[in-house]
PDB file of C-alpha atoms in Angstrom:
ATOM      1  CA  MET A 792      81.960 116.520 125.512  1.00  0.00           C
ATOM      2  CA  SER A 793      81.346 116.951 128.877  1.00  0.00           C
ATOM      3  CA  GLU A 794      83.701 119.613 131.670  1.00  0.00           C
ATOM      4  CA  ILE A 795      86.550 117.551 132.505  1.00  0.00           C
ATOM      5  CA  LYS A 796      86.840 117.198 136.536  1.00  0.00           C
ATOM      6  CA  LEU A 797      89.832 114.845 137.557  1.00  0.00           C
ATOM      7  CA  ASN A 798      90.154 115.549 141.440  1.00  0.00           C
ATOM      8  CA  LEU A 799      94.793 115.513 141.802  1.00  0.00           C
ATOM      9  CA  PHE A 800      95.126 113.816 144.881  1.00  0.00           C
ATOM     10  CA  PHE A 801      99.084 115.756 145.791  1.00  0.00           C
ATOM     11  CA  MET A 802     101.275 116.096 149.455  1.00  0.00           C
ATOM     12  CA  LEU A 803      99.517 117.751 151.319  1.00  0.00           C
ATOM     13  CA  SER A 804      99.682 114.095 153.667  1.00  0.00           C
ATOM     14  CA  ALA A 805     103.006 112.648 151.992  1.00  0.00           C
ATOM     15  CA  ALA A 806     104.770 114.155 155.089  1.00  0.00           C
ATOM     16  CA  LEU A 807     102.607 112.417 157.805  1.00  0.00           C
ATOM     17  CA  PHE A 808     103.746 109.219 156.112  1.00  0.00           C
ATOM     18  CA  PHE A 809     107.211 110.953 156.874  1.00  0.00           C
ATOM     19  CA  SER A 810     105.835 111.099 160.350  1.00  0.00           C
ATOM     20  CA  THR A 811     106.174 107.737 161.371  1.00  0.00           C
ATOM     21  CA  SER A 812     108.052 105.689 158.659  1.00  0.00           C
ATOM     22  CA  LEU A 813     111.900 103.919 159.744  1.00  0.00           C
ATOM     23  CA  TYR A 814     113.739 106.237 156.999  1.00  0.00           C
ATOM     24  CA  GLY A 815     116.770 107.696 157.308  1.00  0.00           C
ATOM     25  CA  ASN A 816     116.576 111.190 158.875  1.00  0.00           C
ATOM     26  CA  SER A 817     118.613 112.180 155.550  1.00  0.00           C
ATOM     27  CA  ALA A 818     115.359 110.751 153.377  1.00  0.00           C
ATOM     28  CA  ARG A 819     113.161 112.781 155.521  1.00  0.00           C
ATOM     29  CA  ARG A 820     114.872 116.219 156.143  1.00  0.00           C
ATOM     30  CA  LEU A 821     114.593 115.737 152.333  1.00  0.00           C
ATOM     31  CA  VAL A 822     111.392 114.978 152.119  1.00  0.00           C
ATOM     32  CA  GLU A 823     110.649 118.031 154.172  1.00  0.00           C
ATOM     33  CA  GLU A 824     112.393 120.684 152.681  1.00  0.00           C
ATOM     34  CA  GLY A 825     111.064 119.230 148.894  1.00  0.00           C
ATOM     35  CA  ASN A 826     107.663 120.183 150.460  1.00  0.00           C
ATOM     36  CA  GLN A 827     108.450 123.861 151.177  1.00  0.00           C
ATOM     37  CA  ALA A 828     108.962 123.960 147.774  1.00  0.00           C
ATOM     38  CA  TYR A 829     106.277 122.559 146.522  1.00  0.00           C
ATOM     39  CA  HIS A 830     103.969 124.278 148.511  1.00  0.00           C
ATOM     40  CA  ARG A 831     106.175 127.912 147.056  1.00  0.00           C
ATOM     41  CA  MET A 832     105.202 126.470 143.994  1.00  0.00           C
ATOM     42  CA  ASP A 833     108.902 125.695 143.266  1.00  0.00           C
ATOM     43  CA  TYR A 834     108.654 122.754 141.276  1.00  0.00           C
ATOM     44  CA  ASP A 835     111.843 122.165 139.820  1.00  0.00           C
ATOM     45  CA  PRO A 836     113.566 122.094 143.116  1.00  0.00           C
ATOM     46  CA  ALA A 837     111.416 120.607 144.601  1.00  0.00           C
ATOM     47  CA  ALA A 838     111.962 117.718 142.055  1.00  0.00           C
ATOM     48  CA  GLU A 839     115.525 117.407 142.391  1.00  0.00           C
ATOM     49  CA  LEU A 840     114.627 117.353 146.597  1.00  0.00           C
ATOM     50  CA  TYR A 841     112.338 114.346 146.234  1.00  0.00           C
ATOM     51  CA  SER A 842     115.497 112.706 143.920  1.00  0.00           C
ATOM     52  CA  LYS A 843     118.201 113.630 146.565  1.00  0.00           C
ATOM     53  CA  ALA A 844     115.685 111.897 148.945  1.00  0.00           C
ATOM     54  CA  LEU A 845     115.707 108.488 147.382  1.00  0.00           C
ATOM     55  CA  GLU A 846     119.261 108.322 146.395  1.00  0.00           C
ATOM     56  CA  ALA A 847     119.683 108.601 150.443  1.00  0.00           C
ATOM     57  CA  ASP A 848     116.787 105.609 150.531  1.00  0.00           C
ATOM     58  CA  SER A 849     115.758 103.917 147.129  1.00  0.00           C
ATOM     59  CA  LYS A 850     112.426 102.410 149.874  1.00  0.00           C
ATOM     60  CA  ALA A 851     110.930 106.108 150.343  1.00  0.00           C
ATOM     61  CA  THR A 852     108.711 105.941 147.598  1.00  0.00           C
ATOM     62  CA  GLU A 853     106.430 108.326 149.401  1.00  0.00           C
ATOM     63  CA  ALA A 854     109.380 110.998 147.809  1.00  0.00           C
ATOM     64  CA  LEU A 855     108.760 109.225 145.045  1.00  0.00           C
ATOM     65  CA  PHE A 856     105.258 109.916 145.317  1.00  0.00           C
ATOM     66  CA  ASN A 857     105.890 113.444 146.000  1.00  0.00           C
ATOM     67  CA  LYS A 858     108.240 113.595 142.952  1.00  0.00           C
ATOM     68  CA  ALA A 859     105.878 112.658 140.456  1.00  0.00           C
ATOM     69  CA  ASN A 860     102.923 115.579 141.739  1.00  0.00           C
ATOM     70  CA  ALA A 861     106.019 118.138 141.197  1.00  0.00           C
ATOM     71  CA  LEU A 862     106.499 116.387 137.546  1.00  0.00           C
ATOM     72  CA  TYR A 863     102.818 116.960 137.255  1.00  0.00           C
ATOM     73  CA  ARG A 864     103.502 120.447 138.431  1.00  0.00           C
ATOM     74  CA  LYS A 865     105.223 121.207 135.502  1.00  0.00           C
ATOM     75  CA  GLY A 866     104.533 120.036 132.554  1.00  0.00           C
ATOM     76  CA  ALA A 867     105.940 116.778 132.394  1.00  0.00           C
ATOM     77  CA  LEU A 868     102.931 114.363 133.102  1.00  0.00           C
ATOM     78  CA  GLU A 869     105.151 111.443 130.340  1.00  0.00           C
ATOM     79  CA  GLY A 870     108.264 111.738 134.021  1.00  0.00           C
ATOM     80  CA  ALA A 871     104.921 112.257 136.540  1.00  0.00           C
ATOM     81  CA  ALA A 872     102.872 109.111 134.538  1.00  0.00           C
ATOM     82  CA  ASP A 873     106.660 106.827 135.185  1.00  0.00           C
ATOM     83  CA  ALA A 874     106.936 107.798 138.771  1.00  0.00           C
ATOM     84  CA  TRP A 875     103.752 107.446 139.736  1.00  0.00           C
ATOM     85  CA  GLN A 876     103.204 104.108 138.166  1.00  0.00           C
ATOM     86  CA  GLN A 877     106.986 102.921 140.014  1.00  0.00           C
ATOM     87  CA  ALA A 878     105.437 104.677 143.172  1.00  0.00           C
ATOM     88  CA  ALA A 879     102.390 101.668 143.685  1.00  0.00           C
ATOM     89  CA  VAL A 880     103.945  98.996 142.733  1.00  0.00           C
ATOM     90  CA  GLN A 881     107.080  99.152 145.409  1.00  0.00           C
ATOM     91  CA  THR A 882     105.248 100.374 147.989  1.00  0.00           C
ATOM     92  CA  ARG A 883     103.480  98.834 150.778  1.00  0.00           C
ATOM     93  CA  ASN A 884     101.000 100.846 152.125  1.00  0.00           C
ATOM     94  CA  ARG A 885      97.873 100.559 150.329  1.00  0.00           C
ATOM     95  CA  ASP A 886      96.408 104.265 150.573  1.00  0.00           C
ATOM     96  CA  LEU A 887      99.769 105.023 149.004  1.00  0.00           C
ATOM     97  CA  ALA A 888      98.943 102.639 145.897  1.00  0.00           C
ATOM     98  CA  ALA A 889      95.869 103.736 145.486  1.00  0.00           C
ATOM     99  CA  ARG A 890      96.396 108.129 145.509  1.00  0.00           C
ATOM    100  CA  ALA A 891      99.848 106.259 142.708  1.00  0.00           C
ATOM    101  CA  LYS A 892      97.475 104.568 141.205  1.00  0.00           C
ATOM    102  CA  TYR A 893      95.130 107.346 140.653  1.00  0.00           C
ATOM    103  CA  ASN A 894      96.986 109.957 139.374  1.00  0.00           C
ATOM    104  CA  PHE A 895      98.991 108.265 136.500  1.00  0.00           C
ATOM    105  CA  GLY A 896      94.713 107.598 135.637  1.00  0.00           C
ATOM    106  CA  ASN A 897      94.914 111.254 135.739  1.00  0.00           C
ATOM    107  CA  ALA A 898      98.500 111.679 133.826  1.00  0.00           C
ATOM    108  CA  ARG A 899      96.592 108.820 131.159  1.00  0.00           C
ATOM    109  CA  PHE A 900      93.930 111.035 130.895  1.00  0.00           C
ATOM    110  CA  GLY A 901      95.747 114.734 130.189  1.00  0.00           C
ATOM    111  CA  GLN A 902      97.718 112.695 127.511  1.00  0.00           C
ATOM    112  CA  GLY A 903      94.689 110.800 125.662  1.00  0.00           C
ATOM    113  CA  MET A 904      93.330 114.888 125.531  1.00  0.00           C
ATOM    114  CA  ASP A 905      96.583 116.586 124.611  1.00  0.00           C
ATOM    115  CA  GLN A 906      96.091 113.631 121.534  1.00  0.00           C
ATOM    116  CA  LYS A 907      92.782 112.920 120.882  1.00  0.00           C
ATOM    117  CA  ASP A 908      92.920 115.717 117.849  1.00  0.00           C
ATOM    118  CA  LYS A 909      96.526 114.781 116.274  1.00  0.00           C
ATOM    119  CA  ASP A 910      96.677 111.066 117.201  1.00  0.00           C
ATOM    120  CA  PRO A 911      93.408 109.505 118.033  1.00  0.00           C
ATOM    121  CA  GLN A 912      93.857 106.334 117.700  1.00  0.00           C
ATOM    122  CA  GLN A 913      97.078 106.772 120.424  1.00  0.00           C
ATOM    123  CA  ALA A 914      93.719 108.668 122.414  1.00  0.00           C
ATOM    124  CA  ILE A 915      91.692 105.965 122.991  1.00  0.00           C
ATOM    125  CA  GLN A 916      95.290 103.765 124.091  1.00  0.00           C
ATOM    126  CA  ARG A 917      96.411 106.621 126.447  1.00  0.00           C
ATOM    127  CA  LEU A 918      92.758 107.464 128.172  1.00  0.00           C
ATOM    128  CA  GLY A 919      92.375 103.377 128.106  1.00  0.00           C
ATOM    129  CA  GLU A 920      95.517 102.482 129.673  1.00  0.00           C
ATOM    130  CA  GLY A 921      94.118 106.278 132.259  1.00  0.00           C
ATOM    131  CA  VAL A 922      90.879 103.468 132.946  1.00  0.00           C
ATOM    132  CA  ASP A 923      92.103 100.953 134.563  1.00  0.00           C
ATOM    133  CA  ALA A 924      94.588 102.572 136.570  1.00  0.00           C
ATOM    134  CA  TRP A 925      91.595 104.148 138.140  1.00  0.00           C
ATOM    135  CA  ARG A 926      89.697 100.409 137.944  1.00  0.00           C
ATOM    136  CA  GLN A 927      92.982  98.868 139.856  1.00  0.00           C
ATOM    137  CA  VAL A 928      92.144 101.827 142.243  1.00  0.00           C
ATOM    138  CA  LEU A 929      88.693 100.507 142.846  1.00  0.00           C
ATOM    139  CA  ASP A 930      90.067  97.523 143.989  1.00  0.00           C
ATOM    140  CA  LEU A 931      91.517  98.629 146.252  1.00  0.00           C
ATOM    141  CA  GLN A 932      89.213 101.448 147.418  1.00  0.00           C
ATOM    142  CA  PRO A 933      86.408 100.377 146.097  1.00  0.00           C
ATOM    143  CA  ASN A 934      84.422 103.043 147.902  1.00  0.00           C
ATOM    144  CA  ASN A 935      85.578 105.949 145.819  1.00  0.00           C
ATOM    145  CA  LYS A 936      84.311 107.481 143.900  1.00  0.00           C
ATOM    146  CA  ASN A 937      86.297 110.249 141.969  1.00  0.00           C
ATOM    147  CA  ALA A 938      87.470 107.292 140.105  1.00  0.00           C
ATOM    148  CA  ALA A 939      84.634 105.818 139.177  1.00  0.00           C
ATOM    149  CA  HIS A 940      82.730 109.175 137.976  1.00  0.00           C
ATOM    150  CA  ASN A 941      85.921 109.363 135.874  1.00  0.00           C
ATOM    151  CA  ILE A 942      86.373 106.203 134.444  1.00  0.00           C
ATOM    152  CA  GLU A 943      82.581 106.487 132.791  1.00  0.00           C
ATOM    153  CA  LEU A 944      83.792 110.026 132.608  1.00  0.00           C
ATOM    154  CA  ALA A 945      87.082 108.794 130.156  1.00  0.00           C
ATOM    155  CA  LYS A 946      84.445 105.532 128.386  1.00  0.00           C
ATOM    156  CA  ARG A 947      82.275 108.440 127.547  1.00  0.00           C
ATOM    157  CA  THR A 948      85.526 110.531 126.145  1.00  0.00           C
ATOM    158  CA  ILE A 949      87.012 107.943 123.976  1.00  0.00           C
ATOM    159  CA  GLN A 950      83.136 106.600 121.853  1.00  0.00           C
ATOM    160  CA  GLN A 951      83.263 110.055 121.535  1.00  0.00           C
ATOM    161  CA  ILE A 952      86.562 110.311 119.520  1.00  0.00           C
ATOM    162  CA  GLN A 953      85.229 106.842 118.599  1.00  0.00           C
ATOM    163  CA  GLU A 954      82.544 108.481 116.123  1.00  0.00           C
ATOM    164  CA  GLN A 955      85.206 111.179 115.504  1.00  0.00           C
ATOM    165  CA  ILE A 956      87.383 109.111 113.990  1.00  0.00           C
ATOM    166  CA  GLU A 957      83.860 107.181 111.930  1.00  0.00           C
ATOM    167  CA  LYS A 958      83.022 110.603 110.440  1.00  0.00           C
ATOM    168  CA  GLN A 959      86.015 111.298 109.139  1.00  0.00           C
ATOM    169  CA  GLN A 960      86.620 107.727 107.547  1.00  0.00           C
ATOM    170  CA  GLN A 961      82.990 108.526 106.042  1.00  0.00           C
ATOM    171  CA  ALA A 962      84.181 111.422 104.935  1.00  0.00           C
ATOM    172  CA  GLN A 963      87.562 110.858 103.775  1.00  0.00           C
ATOM    173  CA  GLN A 964      85.441 107.436 101.772  1.00  0.00           C
ATOM    174  CA  GLN A 965      83.312 110.542 100.113  1.00  0.00           C
ATOM    175  CA  GLN A 966      85.364 112.531  98.980  1.00  0.00           C
ATOM    176  CA  LYS A 967      87.675 109.538  97.378  1.00  0.00           C
ATOM    177  CA  GLU A 968      84.930 108.281  95.577  1.00  0.00           C
ATOM    178  CA  ASP A 969      83.906 112.248  94.608  1.00  0.00           C
ATOM    179  CA  LEU A 970      87.999 112.611  92.917  1.00  0.00           C
ATOM    180  CA  LYS A 971      87.440 108.655  90.735  1.00  0.00           C
ATOM    181  CA  GLU A 972      84.087 110.043  89.486  1.00  0.00           C
ATOM    182  CA  LYS A 973      86.022 112.887  88.595  1.00  0.00           C
ATOM    183  CA  LEU A 974      88.751 111.384  86.977  1.00  0.00           C
ATOM    184  CA  ASN A 975      86.648 109.348  85.011  1.00  0.00           C
ATOM    185  CA  GLN A 976      84.932 112.720  83.518  1.00  0.00           C
ATOM    186  CA  LEU A 977      88.163 114.423  83.243  1.00  0.00           C
ATOM    187  CA  LYS A 978      89.118 110.115  81.612  1.00  0.00           C
ATOM    188  CA  GLN A 979      86.458 111.440  78.607  1.00  0.00           C
ATOM    189  CA  GLN A 980      87.155 114.729  78.689  1.00  0.00           C
ATOM    190  CA  GLN A 981      90.571 113.797  77.186  1.00  0.00           C
ATOM    191  CA  GLU A 982      89.258 111.132  74.625  1.00  0.00           C
ATOM    192  CA  ASN A 983      86.450 114.008  73.789  1.00  0.00           C
ATOM    193  CA  LEU A 984      88.949 117.162  72.883  1.00  0.00           C
ATOM    194  CA  ALA A 985      91.051 113.611  70.879  1.00  0.00           C
ATOM    195  CA  GLN A 986      88.288 113.607  68.455  1.00  0.00           C
ATOM    196  CA  GLU A 987      88.073 116.911  68.104  1.00  0.00           C
ATOM    197  CA  ASN A 988      91.018 117.247  67.238  1.00  0.00           C
ATOM    198  CA  GLN A 989      90.965 114.674  64.786  1.00  0.00           C
ATOM    199  CA  GLN A 990      88.318 116.441  63.485  1.00  0.00           C
ATOM    200  CA  GLN A 991      89.974 120.081  63.226  1.00  0.00           C
ATOM    201  CA  GLN A 992      93.545 118.433  61.431  1.00  0.00           C
ATOM    202  CA  GLN A 993      90.789 117.356  59.129  1.00  0.00           C
ATOM    203  CA  SER A 994      89.853 120.653  59.049  1.00  0.00           C
ATOM    204  CA  SER A 995      90.909 123.756  56.009  1.00  0.00           C
ATOM    205  CA  GLN A 996      90.824 125.815  59.218  1.00  0.00           C
ATOM    206  CA  PRO A 997      91.499 123.680  62.093  1.00  0.00           C
ATOM    207  CA  ASN A 998      91.637 126.000  65.595  1.00  0.00           C
ATOM    208  CA  THR A 999      94.750 125.174  67.175  1.00  0.00           C
ATOM    209  CA  GLU A1000      94.831 127.267  69.913  1.00  0.00           C
ATOM    210  CA  ASP A1001      92.048 126.623  71.373  1.00  0.00           C
ATOM    211  CA  LEU A1002      92.894 122.535  71.306  1.00  0.00           C
ATOM    212  CA  GLN A1003      96.353 123.375  73.199  1.00  0.00           C
ATOM    213  CA  ASN A1004      94.588 126.042  76.035  1.00  0.00           C
ATOM    214  CA  LYS A1005      91.780 123.465  76.240  1.00  0.00           C
ATOM    215  CA  GLN A1006      94.391 120.524  76.465  1.00  0.00           C
ATOM    216  CA  SER A1007      95.993 122.707  79.125  1.00  0.00           C
ATOM    217  CA  GLN A1008      93.819 122.920  80.746  1.00  0.00           C
ATOM    218  CA  LEU A1009      92.671 119.031  80.947  1.00  0.00           C
ATOM    219  CA  ASN A1010      96.222 118.258  82.014  1.00  0.00           C
ATOM    220  CA  GLU A1011      96.735 121.120  84.938  1.00  0.00           C
ATOM    221  CA  GLN A1012      92.636 119.153  86.067  1.00  0.00           C
ATOM    222  CA  THR A1013      94.184 116.143  85.783  1.00  0.00           C
ATOM    223  CA  ARG A1014      97.645 117.023  87.421  1.00  0.00           C
ATOM    224  CA  GLN A1015      95.278 117.851  90.796  1.00  0.00           C
ATOM    225  CA  THR A1016      93.002 115.509  91.427  1.00  0.00           C
ATOM    226  CA  LEU A1017      95.919 113.092  90.888  1.00  0.00           C
ATOM    227  CA  ASP A1018      97.625 114.870  93.882  1.00  0.00           C
ATOM    228  CA  GLN A1019      94.492 115.200  96.389  1.00  0.00           C
ATOM    229  CA  MET A1020      93.990 112.006  95.434  1.00  0.00           C
ATOM    230  CA  GLN A1021      97.852 110.674  96.529  1.00  0.00           C
ATOM    231  CA  GLN A1022      97.387 113.059  99.824  1.00  0.00           C
ATOM    232  CA  MET A1023      95.259 110.880 100.487  1.00  0.00           C
ATOM    233  CA  GLN A1024      96.584 107.574  99.871  1.00  0.00           C
ATOM    234  CA  ASN A1025      99.218 108.462 102.313  1.00  0.00           C
ATOM    235  CA  GLN A1026      97.371 110.853 104.981  1.00  0.00           C
ATOM    236  CA  ALA A1027      95.962 107.138 105.422  1.00  0.00           C
ATOM    237  CA  ALA A1028      99.470 105.429 106.088  1.00  0.00           C
ATOM    238  CA  GLN A1029      99.946 107.898 108.051  1.00  0.00           C
ATOM    239  CA  GLN A1030      97.288 106.443 110.083  1.00  0.00           C
ATOM    240  CA  ASP A1031      97.618 102.428 109.861  1.00  0.00           C
ATOM    241  CA  SER A1032     101.780 103.205 110.250  1.00  0.00           C
ATOM    242  CA  PRO A1033     102.567 102.508 114.617  1.00  0.00           C
ATOM    243  CA  SER A1034     102.552 105.240 116.059  1.00  0.00           C
ATOM    244  CA  ASN A1035     106.572 106.414 117.644  1.00  0.00           C
ATOM    245  CA  GLN A1036     104.872 107.396 121.297  1.00  0.00           C
ATOM    246  CA  GLN A1037     104.840 105.124 123.944  1.00  0.00           C
TER     247      GLN A1037
END
């Protein structure tokens, strides 16, 4: 897979938004304090200060954008994505909207990469949401090369995951056919053993102990094969069921 290089717009310019904004002094002061905490890499206090700024002025979308950055830095991808999405919808600033949409796409990409092994279908959905977000960035900023690059990267990643899913399905189908063939062979061996048992019963010196050992081995092999087939059915059912993640 190609090396993943996604550039994030962080809050370095967000304070400049506030310096010319009409928001209240309280909200502006809290954002400035949040910015200071952010630069110290104190992301928990920074996120809290941005939240207080939003309490002081719910229209302070720059505070919401900065809060999303802080949440992202502390690893709270879902919270960051939600905050960026809200900021993009609420702000009237096209530049801030583009930045929020861009970062939302990055968050979705990160979630998709985290899920690609344990839930490939969910990963494809997340990556697709990232592509949609970056396309919206291009609607606002047609010359945004980073967004265009990320779209192509995500599309290649989606294709790779789809190819991986197809290979897994082919391998599972082959394994299923192999197990069916093995089960048929065991069935034939059971029938042959039953005939051998009848012949031994008619013999003057039947070797019942040997027949019992053979029967026990066949029963165990049959049980193991049926268990494997059941496990495959359970895995297939889990893959086909809707994901609980939102």
